Coordinates of C-alpha atoms in Angstrom, one line a residue:
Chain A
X251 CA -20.9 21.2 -7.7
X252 CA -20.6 18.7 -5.0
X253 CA -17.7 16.2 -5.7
X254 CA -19.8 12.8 -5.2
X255 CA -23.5 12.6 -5.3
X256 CA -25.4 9.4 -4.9
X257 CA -29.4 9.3 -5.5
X258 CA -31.3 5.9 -4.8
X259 CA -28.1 3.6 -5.2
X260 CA -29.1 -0.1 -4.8
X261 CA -26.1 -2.8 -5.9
X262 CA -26.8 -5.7 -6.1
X263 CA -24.9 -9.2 -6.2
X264 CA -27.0 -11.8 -7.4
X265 CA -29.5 -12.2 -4.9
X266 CA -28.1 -10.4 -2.3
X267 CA -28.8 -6.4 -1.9
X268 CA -25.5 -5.1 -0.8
X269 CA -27.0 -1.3 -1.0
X270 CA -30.8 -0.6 -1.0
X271 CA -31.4 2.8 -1.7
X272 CA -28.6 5.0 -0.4
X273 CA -28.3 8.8 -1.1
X274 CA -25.8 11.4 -0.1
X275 CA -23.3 14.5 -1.1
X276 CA -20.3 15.1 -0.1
X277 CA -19.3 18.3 -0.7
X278 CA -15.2 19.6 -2.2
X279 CA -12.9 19.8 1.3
X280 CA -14.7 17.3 3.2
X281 CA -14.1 14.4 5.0
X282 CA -17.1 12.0 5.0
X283 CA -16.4 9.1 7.3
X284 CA -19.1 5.5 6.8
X285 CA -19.2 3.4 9.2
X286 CA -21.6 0.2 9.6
X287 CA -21.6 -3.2 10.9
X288 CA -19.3 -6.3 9.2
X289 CA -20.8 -6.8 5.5
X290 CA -22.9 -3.8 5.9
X291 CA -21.9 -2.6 2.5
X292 CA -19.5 -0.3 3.5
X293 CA -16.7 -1.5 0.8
X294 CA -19.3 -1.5 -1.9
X295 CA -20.3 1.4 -1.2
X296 CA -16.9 3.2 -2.1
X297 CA -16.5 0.5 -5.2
X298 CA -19.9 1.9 -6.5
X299 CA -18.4 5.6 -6.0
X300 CA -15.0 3.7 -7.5
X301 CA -16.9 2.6 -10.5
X302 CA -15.6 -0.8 -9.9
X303 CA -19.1 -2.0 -9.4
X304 CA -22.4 -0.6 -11.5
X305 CA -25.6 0.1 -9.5
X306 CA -28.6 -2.4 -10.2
X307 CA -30.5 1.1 -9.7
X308 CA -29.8 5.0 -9.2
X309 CA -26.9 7.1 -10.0
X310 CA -23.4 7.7 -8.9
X311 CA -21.9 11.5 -9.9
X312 CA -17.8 12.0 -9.5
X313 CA -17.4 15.8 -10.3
X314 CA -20.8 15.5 -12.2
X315 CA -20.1 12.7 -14.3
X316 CA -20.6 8.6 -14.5
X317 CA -17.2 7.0 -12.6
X318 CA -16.6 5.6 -16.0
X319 CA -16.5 8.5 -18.0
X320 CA -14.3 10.6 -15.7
X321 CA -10.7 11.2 -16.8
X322 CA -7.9 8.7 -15.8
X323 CA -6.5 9.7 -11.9
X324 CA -9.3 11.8 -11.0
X325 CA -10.2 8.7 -8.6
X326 CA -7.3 7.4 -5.7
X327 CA -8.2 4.4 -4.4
X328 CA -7.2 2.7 -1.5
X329 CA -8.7 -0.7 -1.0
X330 CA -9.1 -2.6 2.4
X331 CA -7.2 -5.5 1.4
X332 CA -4.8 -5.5 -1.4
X333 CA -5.3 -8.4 -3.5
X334 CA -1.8 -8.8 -5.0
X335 CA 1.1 -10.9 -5.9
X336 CA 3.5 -9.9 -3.0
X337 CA 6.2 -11.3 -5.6
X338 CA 5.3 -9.0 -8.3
X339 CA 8.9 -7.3 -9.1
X340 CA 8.6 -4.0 -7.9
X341 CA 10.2 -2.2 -4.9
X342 CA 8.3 0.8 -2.9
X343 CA 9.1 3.6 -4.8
X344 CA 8.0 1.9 -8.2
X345 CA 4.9 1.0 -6.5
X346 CA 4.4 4.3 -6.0
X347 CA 5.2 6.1 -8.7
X348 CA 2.0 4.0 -10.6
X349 CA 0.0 6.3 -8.6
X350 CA 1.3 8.8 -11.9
X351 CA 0.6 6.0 -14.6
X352 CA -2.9 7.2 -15.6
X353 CA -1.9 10.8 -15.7
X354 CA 0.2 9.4 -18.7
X355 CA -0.4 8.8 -22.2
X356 CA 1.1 6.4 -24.8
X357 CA 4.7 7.4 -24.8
X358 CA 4.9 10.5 -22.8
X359 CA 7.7 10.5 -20.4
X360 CA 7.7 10.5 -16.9
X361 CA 8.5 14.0 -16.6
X362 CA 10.0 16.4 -13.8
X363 CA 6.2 16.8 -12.3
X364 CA 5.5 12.8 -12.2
X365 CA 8.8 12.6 -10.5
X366 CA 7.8 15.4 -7.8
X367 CA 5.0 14.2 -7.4
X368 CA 6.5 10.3 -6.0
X369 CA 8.8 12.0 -4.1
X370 CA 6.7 13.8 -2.0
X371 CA 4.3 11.0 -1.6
X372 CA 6.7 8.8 -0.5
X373 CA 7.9 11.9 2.0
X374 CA 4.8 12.4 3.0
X375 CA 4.1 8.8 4.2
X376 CA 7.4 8.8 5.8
X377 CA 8.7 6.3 3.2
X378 CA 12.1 7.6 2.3
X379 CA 14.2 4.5 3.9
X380 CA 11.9 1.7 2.4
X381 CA 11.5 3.6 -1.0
X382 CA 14.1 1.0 -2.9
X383 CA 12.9 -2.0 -0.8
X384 CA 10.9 -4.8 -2.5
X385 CA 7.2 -4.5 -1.5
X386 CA 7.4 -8.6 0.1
X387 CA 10.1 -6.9 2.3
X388 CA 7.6 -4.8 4.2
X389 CA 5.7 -5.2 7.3
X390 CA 1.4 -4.9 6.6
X391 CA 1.4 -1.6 7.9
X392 CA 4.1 -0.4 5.9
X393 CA 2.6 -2.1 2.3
X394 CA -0.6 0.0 3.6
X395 CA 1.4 3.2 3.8
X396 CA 2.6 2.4 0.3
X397 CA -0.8 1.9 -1.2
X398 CA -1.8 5.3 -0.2
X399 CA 1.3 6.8 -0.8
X400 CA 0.7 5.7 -4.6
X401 CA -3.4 7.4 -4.4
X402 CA -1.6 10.3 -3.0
X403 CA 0.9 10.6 -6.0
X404 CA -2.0 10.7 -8.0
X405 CA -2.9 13.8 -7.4
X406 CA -6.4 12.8 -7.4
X407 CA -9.9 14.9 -7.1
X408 CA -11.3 12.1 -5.3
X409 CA -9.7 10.3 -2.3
X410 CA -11.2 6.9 -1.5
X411 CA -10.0 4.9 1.7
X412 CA -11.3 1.9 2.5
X413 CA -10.4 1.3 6.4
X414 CA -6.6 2.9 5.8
X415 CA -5.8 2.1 9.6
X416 CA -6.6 -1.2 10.1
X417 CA -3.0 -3.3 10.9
X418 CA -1.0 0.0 11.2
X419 CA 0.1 0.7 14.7
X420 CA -0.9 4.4 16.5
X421 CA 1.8 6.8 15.2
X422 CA 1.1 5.4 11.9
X423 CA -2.4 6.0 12.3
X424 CA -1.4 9.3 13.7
X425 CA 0.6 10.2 10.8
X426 CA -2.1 9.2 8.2
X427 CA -4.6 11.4 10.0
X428 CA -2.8 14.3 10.3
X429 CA -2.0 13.6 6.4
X430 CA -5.5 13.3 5.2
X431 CA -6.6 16.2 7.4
X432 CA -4.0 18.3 5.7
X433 CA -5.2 17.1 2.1
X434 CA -9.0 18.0 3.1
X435 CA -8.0 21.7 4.2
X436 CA -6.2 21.6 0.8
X437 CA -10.0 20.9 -0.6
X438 CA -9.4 17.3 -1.3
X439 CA -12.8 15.3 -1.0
X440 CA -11.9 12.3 0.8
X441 CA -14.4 9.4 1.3
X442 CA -13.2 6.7 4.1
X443 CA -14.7 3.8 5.9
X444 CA -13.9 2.7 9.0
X445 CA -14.2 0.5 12.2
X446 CA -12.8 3.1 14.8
X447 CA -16.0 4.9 16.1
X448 CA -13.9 6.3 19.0
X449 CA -11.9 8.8 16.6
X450 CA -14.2 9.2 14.0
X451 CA -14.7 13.2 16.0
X452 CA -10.8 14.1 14.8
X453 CA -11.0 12.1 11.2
X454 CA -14.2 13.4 10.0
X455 CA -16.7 16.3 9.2
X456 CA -19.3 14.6 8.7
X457 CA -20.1 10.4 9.4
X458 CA -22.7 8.4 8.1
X459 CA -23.8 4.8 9.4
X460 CA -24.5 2.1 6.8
X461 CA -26.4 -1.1 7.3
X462 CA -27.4 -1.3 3.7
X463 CA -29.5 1.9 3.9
X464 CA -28.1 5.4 5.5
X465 CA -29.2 4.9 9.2
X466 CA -27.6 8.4 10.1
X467 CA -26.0 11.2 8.2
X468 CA -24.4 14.3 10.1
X469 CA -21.5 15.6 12.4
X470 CA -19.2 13.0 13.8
X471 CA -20.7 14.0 17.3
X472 CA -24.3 14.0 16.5
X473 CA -24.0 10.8 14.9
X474 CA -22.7 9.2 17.8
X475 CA -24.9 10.4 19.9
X476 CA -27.9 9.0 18.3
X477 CA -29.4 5.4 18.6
X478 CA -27.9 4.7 14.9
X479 CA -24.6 4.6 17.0
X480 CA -24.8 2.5 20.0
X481 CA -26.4 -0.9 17.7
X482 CA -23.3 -0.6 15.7
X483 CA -20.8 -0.3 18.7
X484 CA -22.5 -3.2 20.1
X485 CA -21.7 -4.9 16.7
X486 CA -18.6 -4.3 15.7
X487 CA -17.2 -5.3 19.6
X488 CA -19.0 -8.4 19.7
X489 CA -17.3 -9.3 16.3
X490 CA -14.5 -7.8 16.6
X491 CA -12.3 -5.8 13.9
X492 CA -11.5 -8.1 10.8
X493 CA -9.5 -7.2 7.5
Chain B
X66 CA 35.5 -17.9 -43.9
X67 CA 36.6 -19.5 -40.4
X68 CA 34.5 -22.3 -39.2
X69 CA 32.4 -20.2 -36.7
X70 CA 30.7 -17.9 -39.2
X71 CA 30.5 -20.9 -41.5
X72 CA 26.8 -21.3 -41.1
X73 CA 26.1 -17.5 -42.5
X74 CA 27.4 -18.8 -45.8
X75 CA 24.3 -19.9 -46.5
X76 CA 21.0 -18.0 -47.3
X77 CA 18.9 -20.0 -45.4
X78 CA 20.9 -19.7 -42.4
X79 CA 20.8 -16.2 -42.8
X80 CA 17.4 -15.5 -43.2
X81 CA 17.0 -17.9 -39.9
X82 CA 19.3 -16.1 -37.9
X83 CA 16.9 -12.8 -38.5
X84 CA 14.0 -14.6 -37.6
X85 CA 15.6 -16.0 -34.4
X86 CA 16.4 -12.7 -33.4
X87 CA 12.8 -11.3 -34.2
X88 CA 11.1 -14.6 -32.4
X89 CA 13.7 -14.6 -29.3
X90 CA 13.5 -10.8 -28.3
X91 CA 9.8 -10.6 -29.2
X92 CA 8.6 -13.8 -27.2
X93 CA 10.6 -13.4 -24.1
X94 CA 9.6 -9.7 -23.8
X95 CA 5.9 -10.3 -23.8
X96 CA 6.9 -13.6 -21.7
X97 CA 7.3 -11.1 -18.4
X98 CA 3.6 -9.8 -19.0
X99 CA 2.8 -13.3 -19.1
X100 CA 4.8 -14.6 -16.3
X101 CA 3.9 -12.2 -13.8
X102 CA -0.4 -12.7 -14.6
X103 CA 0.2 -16.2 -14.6
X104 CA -0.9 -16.9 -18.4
X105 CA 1.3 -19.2 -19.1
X106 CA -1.1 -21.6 -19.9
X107 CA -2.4 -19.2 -22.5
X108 CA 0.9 -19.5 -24.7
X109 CA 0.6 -22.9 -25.3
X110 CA -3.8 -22.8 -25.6
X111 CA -3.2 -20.0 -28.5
X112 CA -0.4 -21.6 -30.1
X113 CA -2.7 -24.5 -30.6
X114 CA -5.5 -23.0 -31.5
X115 CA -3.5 -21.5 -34.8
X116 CA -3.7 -24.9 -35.7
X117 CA -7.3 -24.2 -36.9
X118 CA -6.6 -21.4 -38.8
X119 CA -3.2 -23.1 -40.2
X120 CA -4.9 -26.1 -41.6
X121 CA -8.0 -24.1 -43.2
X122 CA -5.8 -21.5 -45.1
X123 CA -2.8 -24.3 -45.9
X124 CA -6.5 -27.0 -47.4
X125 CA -7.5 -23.5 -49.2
X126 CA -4.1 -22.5 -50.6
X127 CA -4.7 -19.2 -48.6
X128 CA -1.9 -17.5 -46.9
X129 CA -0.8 -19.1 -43.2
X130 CA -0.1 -15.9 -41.3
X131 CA -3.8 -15.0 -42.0
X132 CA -4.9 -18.1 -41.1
X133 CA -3.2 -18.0 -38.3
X134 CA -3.9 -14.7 -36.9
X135 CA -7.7 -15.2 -37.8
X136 CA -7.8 -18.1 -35.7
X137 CA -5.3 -16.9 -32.3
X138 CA -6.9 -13.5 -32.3
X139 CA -10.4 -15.0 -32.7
X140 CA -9.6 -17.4 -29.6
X141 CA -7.5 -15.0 -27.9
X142 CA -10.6 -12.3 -27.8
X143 CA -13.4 -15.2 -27.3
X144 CA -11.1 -16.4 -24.2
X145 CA -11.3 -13.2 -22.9
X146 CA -15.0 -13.0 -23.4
X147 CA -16.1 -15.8 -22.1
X148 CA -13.6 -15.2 -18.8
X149 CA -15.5 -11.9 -18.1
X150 CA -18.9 -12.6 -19.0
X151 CA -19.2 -16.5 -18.5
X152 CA -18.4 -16.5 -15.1
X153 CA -15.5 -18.8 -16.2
X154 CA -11.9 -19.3 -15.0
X155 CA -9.3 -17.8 -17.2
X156 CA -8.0 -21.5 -17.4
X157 CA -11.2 -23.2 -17.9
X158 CA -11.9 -20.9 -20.8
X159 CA -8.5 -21.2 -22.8
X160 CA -9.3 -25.1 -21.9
X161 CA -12.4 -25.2 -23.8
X162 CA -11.0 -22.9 -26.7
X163 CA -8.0 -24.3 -27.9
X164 CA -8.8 -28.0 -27.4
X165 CA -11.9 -27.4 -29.4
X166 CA -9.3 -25.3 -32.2
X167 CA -6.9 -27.5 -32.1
X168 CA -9.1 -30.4 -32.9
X169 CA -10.9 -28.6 -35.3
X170 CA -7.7 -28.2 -37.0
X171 CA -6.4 -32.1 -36.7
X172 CA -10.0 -32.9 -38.1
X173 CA -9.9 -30.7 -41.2
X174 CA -5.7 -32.0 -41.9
X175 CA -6.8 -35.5 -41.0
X176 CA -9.3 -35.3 -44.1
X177 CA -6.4 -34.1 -46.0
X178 CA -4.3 -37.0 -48.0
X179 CA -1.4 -34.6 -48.3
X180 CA -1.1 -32.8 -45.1
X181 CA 0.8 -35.9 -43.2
X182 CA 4.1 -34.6 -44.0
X183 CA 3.4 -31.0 -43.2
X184 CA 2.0 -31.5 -40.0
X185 CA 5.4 -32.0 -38.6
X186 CA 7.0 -28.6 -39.2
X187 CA 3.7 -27.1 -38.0
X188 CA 4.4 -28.8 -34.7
X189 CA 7.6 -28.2 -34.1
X190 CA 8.7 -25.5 -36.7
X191 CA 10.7 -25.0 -39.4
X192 CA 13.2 -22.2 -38.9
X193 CA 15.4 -23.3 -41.9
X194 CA 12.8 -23.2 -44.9
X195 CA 11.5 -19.6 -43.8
X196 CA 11.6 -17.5 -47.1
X197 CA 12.1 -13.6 -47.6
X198 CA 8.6 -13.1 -47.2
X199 CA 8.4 -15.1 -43.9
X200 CA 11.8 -12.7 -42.8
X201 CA 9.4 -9.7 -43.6
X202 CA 5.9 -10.8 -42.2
X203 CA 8.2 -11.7 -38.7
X204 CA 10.0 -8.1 -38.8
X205 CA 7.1 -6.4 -39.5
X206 CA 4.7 -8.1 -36.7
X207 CA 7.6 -7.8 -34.4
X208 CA 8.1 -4.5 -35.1
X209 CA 4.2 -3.6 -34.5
X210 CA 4.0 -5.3 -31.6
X211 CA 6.9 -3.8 -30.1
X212 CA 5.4 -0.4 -31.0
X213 CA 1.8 -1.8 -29.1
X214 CA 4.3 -2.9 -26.0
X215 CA 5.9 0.8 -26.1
X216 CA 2.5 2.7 -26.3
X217 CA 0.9 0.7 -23.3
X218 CA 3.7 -0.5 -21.6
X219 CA 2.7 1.0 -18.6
X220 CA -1.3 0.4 -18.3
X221 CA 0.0 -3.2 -18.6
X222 CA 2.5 -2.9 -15.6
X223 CA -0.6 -1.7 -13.6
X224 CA -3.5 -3.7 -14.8
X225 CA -0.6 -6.7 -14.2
X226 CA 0.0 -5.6 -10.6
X227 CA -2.8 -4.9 -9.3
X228 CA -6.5 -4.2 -11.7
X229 CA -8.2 -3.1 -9.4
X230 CA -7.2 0.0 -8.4
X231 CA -5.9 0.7 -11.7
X232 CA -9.5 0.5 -13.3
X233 CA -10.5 2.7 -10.5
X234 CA -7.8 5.1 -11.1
X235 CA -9.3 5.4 -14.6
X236 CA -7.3 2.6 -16.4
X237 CA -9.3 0.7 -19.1
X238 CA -8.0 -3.1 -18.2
X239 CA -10.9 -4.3 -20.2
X240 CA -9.4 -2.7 -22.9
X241 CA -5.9 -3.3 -21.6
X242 CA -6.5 -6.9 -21.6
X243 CA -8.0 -7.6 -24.6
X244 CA -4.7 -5.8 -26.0
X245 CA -2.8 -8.0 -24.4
X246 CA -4.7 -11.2 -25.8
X247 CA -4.6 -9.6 -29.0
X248 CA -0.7 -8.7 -28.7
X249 CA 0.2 -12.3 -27.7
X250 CA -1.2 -13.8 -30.6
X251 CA 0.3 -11.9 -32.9
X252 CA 3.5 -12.3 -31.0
X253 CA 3.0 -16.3 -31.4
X254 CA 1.9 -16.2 -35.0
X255 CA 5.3 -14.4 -35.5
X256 CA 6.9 -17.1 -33.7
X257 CA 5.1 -20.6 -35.1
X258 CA 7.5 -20.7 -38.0
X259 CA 11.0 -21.1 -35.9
X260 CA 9.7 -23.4 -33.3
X261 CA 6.3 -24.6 -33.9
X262 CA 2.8 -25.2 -32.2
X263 CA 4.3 -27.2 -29.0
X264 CA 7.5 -25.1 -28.9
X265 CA 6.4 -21.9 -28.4
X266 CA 4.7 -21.6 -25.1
X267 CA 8.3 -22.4 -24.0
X268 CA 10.2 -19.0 -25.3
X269 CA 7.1 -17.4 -24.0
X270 CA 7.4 -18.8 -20.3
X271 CA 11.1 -20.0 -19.9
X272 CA 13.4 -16.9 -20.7
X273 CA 10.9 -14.8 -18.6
X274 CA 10.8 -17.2 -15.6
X275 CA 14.6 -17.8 -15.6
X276 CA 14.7 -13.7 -15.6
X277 CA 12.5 -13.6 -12.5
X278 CA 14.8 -15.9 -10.6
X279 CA 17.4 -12.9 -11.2
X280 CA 15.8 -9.7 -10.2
X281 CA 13.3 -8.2 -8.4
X282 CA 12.8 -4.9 -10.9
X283 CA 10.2 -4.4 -13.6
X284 CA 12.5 -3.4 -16.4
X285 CA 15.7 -5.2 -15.7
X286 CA 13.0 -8.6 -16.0
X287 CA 12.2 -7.7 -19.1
X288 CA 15.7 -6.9 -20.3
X289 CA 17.2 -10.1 -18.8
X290 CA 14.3 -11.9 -20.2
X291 CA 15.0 -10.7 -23.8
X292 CA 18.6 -11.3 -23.7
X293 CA 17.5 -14.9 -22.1
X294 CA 15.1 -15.3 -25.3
X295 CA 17.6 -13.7 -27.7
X296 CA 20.6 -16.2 -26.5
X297 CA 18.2 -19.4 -26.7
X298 CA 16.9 -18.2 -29.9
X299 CA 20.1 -17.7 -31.6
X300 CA 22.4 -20.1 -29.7
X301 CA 19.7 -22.3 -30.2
X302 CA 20.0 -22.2 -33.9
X303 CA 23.8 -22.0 -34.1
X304 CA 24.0 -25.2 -31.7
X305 CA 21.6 -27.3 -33.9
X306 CA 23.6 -26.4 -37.0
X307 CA 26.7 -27.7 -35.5
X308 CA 24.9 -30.6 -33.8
X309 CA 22.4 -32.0 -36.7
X310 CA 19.5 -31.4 -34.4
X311 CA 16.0 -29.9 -34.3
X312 CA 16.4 -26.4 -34.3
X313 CA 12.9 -25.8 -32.5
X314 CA 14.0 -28.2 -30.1
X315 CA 17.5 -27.0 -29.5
X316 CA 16.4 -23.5 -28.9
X317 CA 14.1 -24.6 -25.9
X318 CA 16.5 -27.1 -24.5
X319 CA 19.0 -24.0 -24.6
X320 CA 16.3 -21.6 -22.6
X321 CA 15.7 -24.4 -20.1
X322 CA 19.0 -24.5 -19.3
X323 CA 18.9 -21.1 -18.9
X324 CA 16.2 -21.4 -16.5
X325 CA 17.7 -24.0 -14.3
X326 CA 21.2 -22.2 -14.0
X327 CA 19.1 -19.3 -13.0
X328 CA 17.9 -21.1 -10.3
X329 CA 20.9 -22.5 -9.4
X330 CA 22.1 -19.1 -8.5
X331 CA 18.9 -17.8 -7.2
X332 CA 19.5 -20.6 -4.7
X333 CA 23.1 -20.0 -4.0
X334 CA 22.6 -16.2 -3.5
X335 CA 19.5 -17.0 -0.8
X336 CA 21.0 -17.1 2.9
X337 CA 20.8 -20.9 4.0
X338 CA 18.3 -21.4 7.0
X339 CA 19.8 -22.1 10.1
X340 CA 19.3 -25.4 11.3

């Protein structure tokens, strides 16, 4: 069973088509990379696959099922821009350990595994000095290592990344491929948009271009050597990158 | 008895102190779920719209915490409803809803030839007539609502940091949120008989926001927030014994002077810029 299939998926917000038909699989162990122009419905895309937003038509299937009816933390979600009080009173490490909160129910404990779990997520994204730091005391890049160090301490069947390196500098970007490259061998599906067509090759197995519809679906290399490619290059450099 | 304990002489004052207790650790817990979503506004637009509920079950003879909860819970969930499938801001809704409850309820007293005297200690409570049964309805509310609070405790820390990725993560904050609304009015209901209608958006709001100024952890909020709430609560009461004051009133000027000495030291502890 693949981990995500999408058949005929149109979204629409009020008048405006965001997705018009899209269809694709992406298989257990695979890194499937979108890419597309600004408002291209890239985000929705991975919302739709997130559940957070309910097709107008076709269907969306996480491990066979509706988003909504999947258990809680089968889904890690990162989003592109995190749209939260900077002030909330939590430092890094309890950040992170929400990552575990769904795995939980109503009074269970946060046991020995939950506890693991953080820990190595917050290893993992090289965290270890910031961990008791309040999140407003962190740089942008760092908050965004934070946010994925929480999906990762999820333990989810699902990864979802929603442009992970934009604002992080290039050993951070490093660091979080060489991360998700290691969760993908690991059989993780992982689902990722992004603006950086140059290293979509060493991120991804497979790359699809969006622009509303699938314009291209295949290996990172084939994809960038068709037409599909070159309008969005043109694009996405005459606009620049945005968060 | 020495002088201090003097007040515990009485029944009355007894049965207070409980409730004080109850309404102080109760309010100023769910105050940091409050504080941190920015509802504050919700405290005082439920606490009003009781007022409906009050005044039909008080013209009826029927019982007030039924009346009460009836009309919070009904607001609380239609709040929520109309946020999420109006298209209407959170504030704009609990606008609407407890204006038009509230007024309903001044209507319906207003007919009323009796209810002029009454109307007072609805407003601004009426810690020192609460009887046994009042004692048990609070303890027993409290005690369920602290139970709700244990149970989902953390879906609420989520949904309250960030809903988004929580619902994706599987979280129901639909659900989740409704609870909450549902949660608070009770939590009010519990609380309209020690400080009243205007009063108790305060306990919800002040002990929580003077906790914030403190710390910059989940937990110890909520801890110093509930020994903020318990201390207003309880001092409040002793102090208006001593003082021949409103109690209701006491007990929130005694948590706003909470709040300000907290940020007075918030302020002291900051490093000054240079200049």
């Amino acid at each position: 069973m693949n981990a995500v299939e999408v058949h005929g998926l149109h979204v629409r917000y009020d008048r405006v088509e965001a997705l018009q038909g899209v269809d694709f699989t992406l298989p257990r162990g695979t890194a499937l990379g979108i890419v597309g122009p600004n408002g291209s419905g890239k985000s929705t895309l991975l919302k739709a696959v997130a559940g957070l937003v309910q097709p107008s038509e076709g269907t969306v299937r996480v491990q066979g099922r509706r988003p909504r009816d999947l258990r809680p933390g089968t889904i890690g979600y990162v989003p592109q821009v995190e749209d939260i009080d900077f002030q909330f009173p939590v430092t890094v490490r309890d950040v992170v350990a929400m990552g575990r909160y769904p795995r939980l129910g109503p009074f269970q404990p946060f046991g020995a595994h939950d506890r693991s779990a953080v820990a190595r997520a917050i290893e993992a994204l090289d965290l270890g000095a910031l961990a008791g730091r309040h999140i407003s005391a962190l740089s942008g890049g760092q908050q965004q290592r934070v946010f994925v160090a929480r999906a990762i301490a999820q333990e989810p069947l699902l990864l979802l990344l929603d442009e992970p390196t934009t604002g992080v500098d290039a050993a951070t970007e490093d660091s979080l491929l060489a991360l998700v490259r290691g969760l993908v061998r690991d059989g993780l599906p992982v689902l990722m948009t992004t603006h950086d067509l140059d290293r979509a090759p060493e991120w991804f197995d497979r790359l699809i271009v969006v622009d509303h519809k699938i314009l291209a679906d295949g290996t990172p290399d084939a994809v960038l050597e068709s037409g599909a490619y070159a309008g969005i290059r043109e694009h996405t450099h005459t606009h620049g990158h945005h968060r | 008895m020495p002088d201090i304990l003097a007040p515990f002489q009485y029944d009355f004052m007894q049965r207070a102190f409980v409730v004080a207790l109850f309404v102080g650790a109760l309010c100023s817990s769910m105050g940091t779920y409050v504080v941190l979503r920015k509802l504050s506004f919700i405290g005082d637009g439920l606490a009003h719209a009781s007022f409906a509920g009050i005044a039909i079950a008080y013209l009826r003879g029927a019982n007030f915490y039924a009346g009460a909860a009836v009309a919070t819970i009904v607001t609380a969930l239609g709040i929520g409803f109309i946020h999420r499938r109006g298209r209407v801001s959170l504030d704009t809704a609990i606008g609407v809803l407890f204006t038009g409850a509230f007024a309903l309820g001044v209507f319906l007293m207003s007919r009323s030839p009796r209810a002029t005297v009454d109307l007072q200690s609805f407003l601004f409570g009426s810690i020192l007539g609460v009887s046994s049964y009042d004692v048990a309805m609070v303890v027993g509310l409290g005690l369920f609502v602290a139970l709700v609070v244990g149970a989902l405790w953390r879906p609420l820390l989520y949904t309250s940091f960030d809903p988004v990725v929580a619902q994706a993560a599987g979280i129901r904050s639909g659900f989740i949120d409704y609870a909450l609304l549902v949660i608070l009015a009770l939590t009010i209901i519990v609380s309209l008989q020690a400080v009243g209608i205007v009063l108790v958006a305060a306990l919800l709001v002040t002990p929580a926001a003077a906790a914030g100024q403190l710390t910059q952890r989940f937990v110890p909020m909520m801890l110093l927030s509930c020994a903020f709430g318990v201390f207003s609560t309880v001092g409040g009461l002793y102090a208006s014994y001593e003082l021949h004051a409103s109690s209701g009133a006491t007990i929130v000027l005694l948590a706003t002077l909470l709040f300000f000495v907290a940020l007075g030291v918030n302020a002291a502890r900051r490093p000054r810029r240079a200049p």
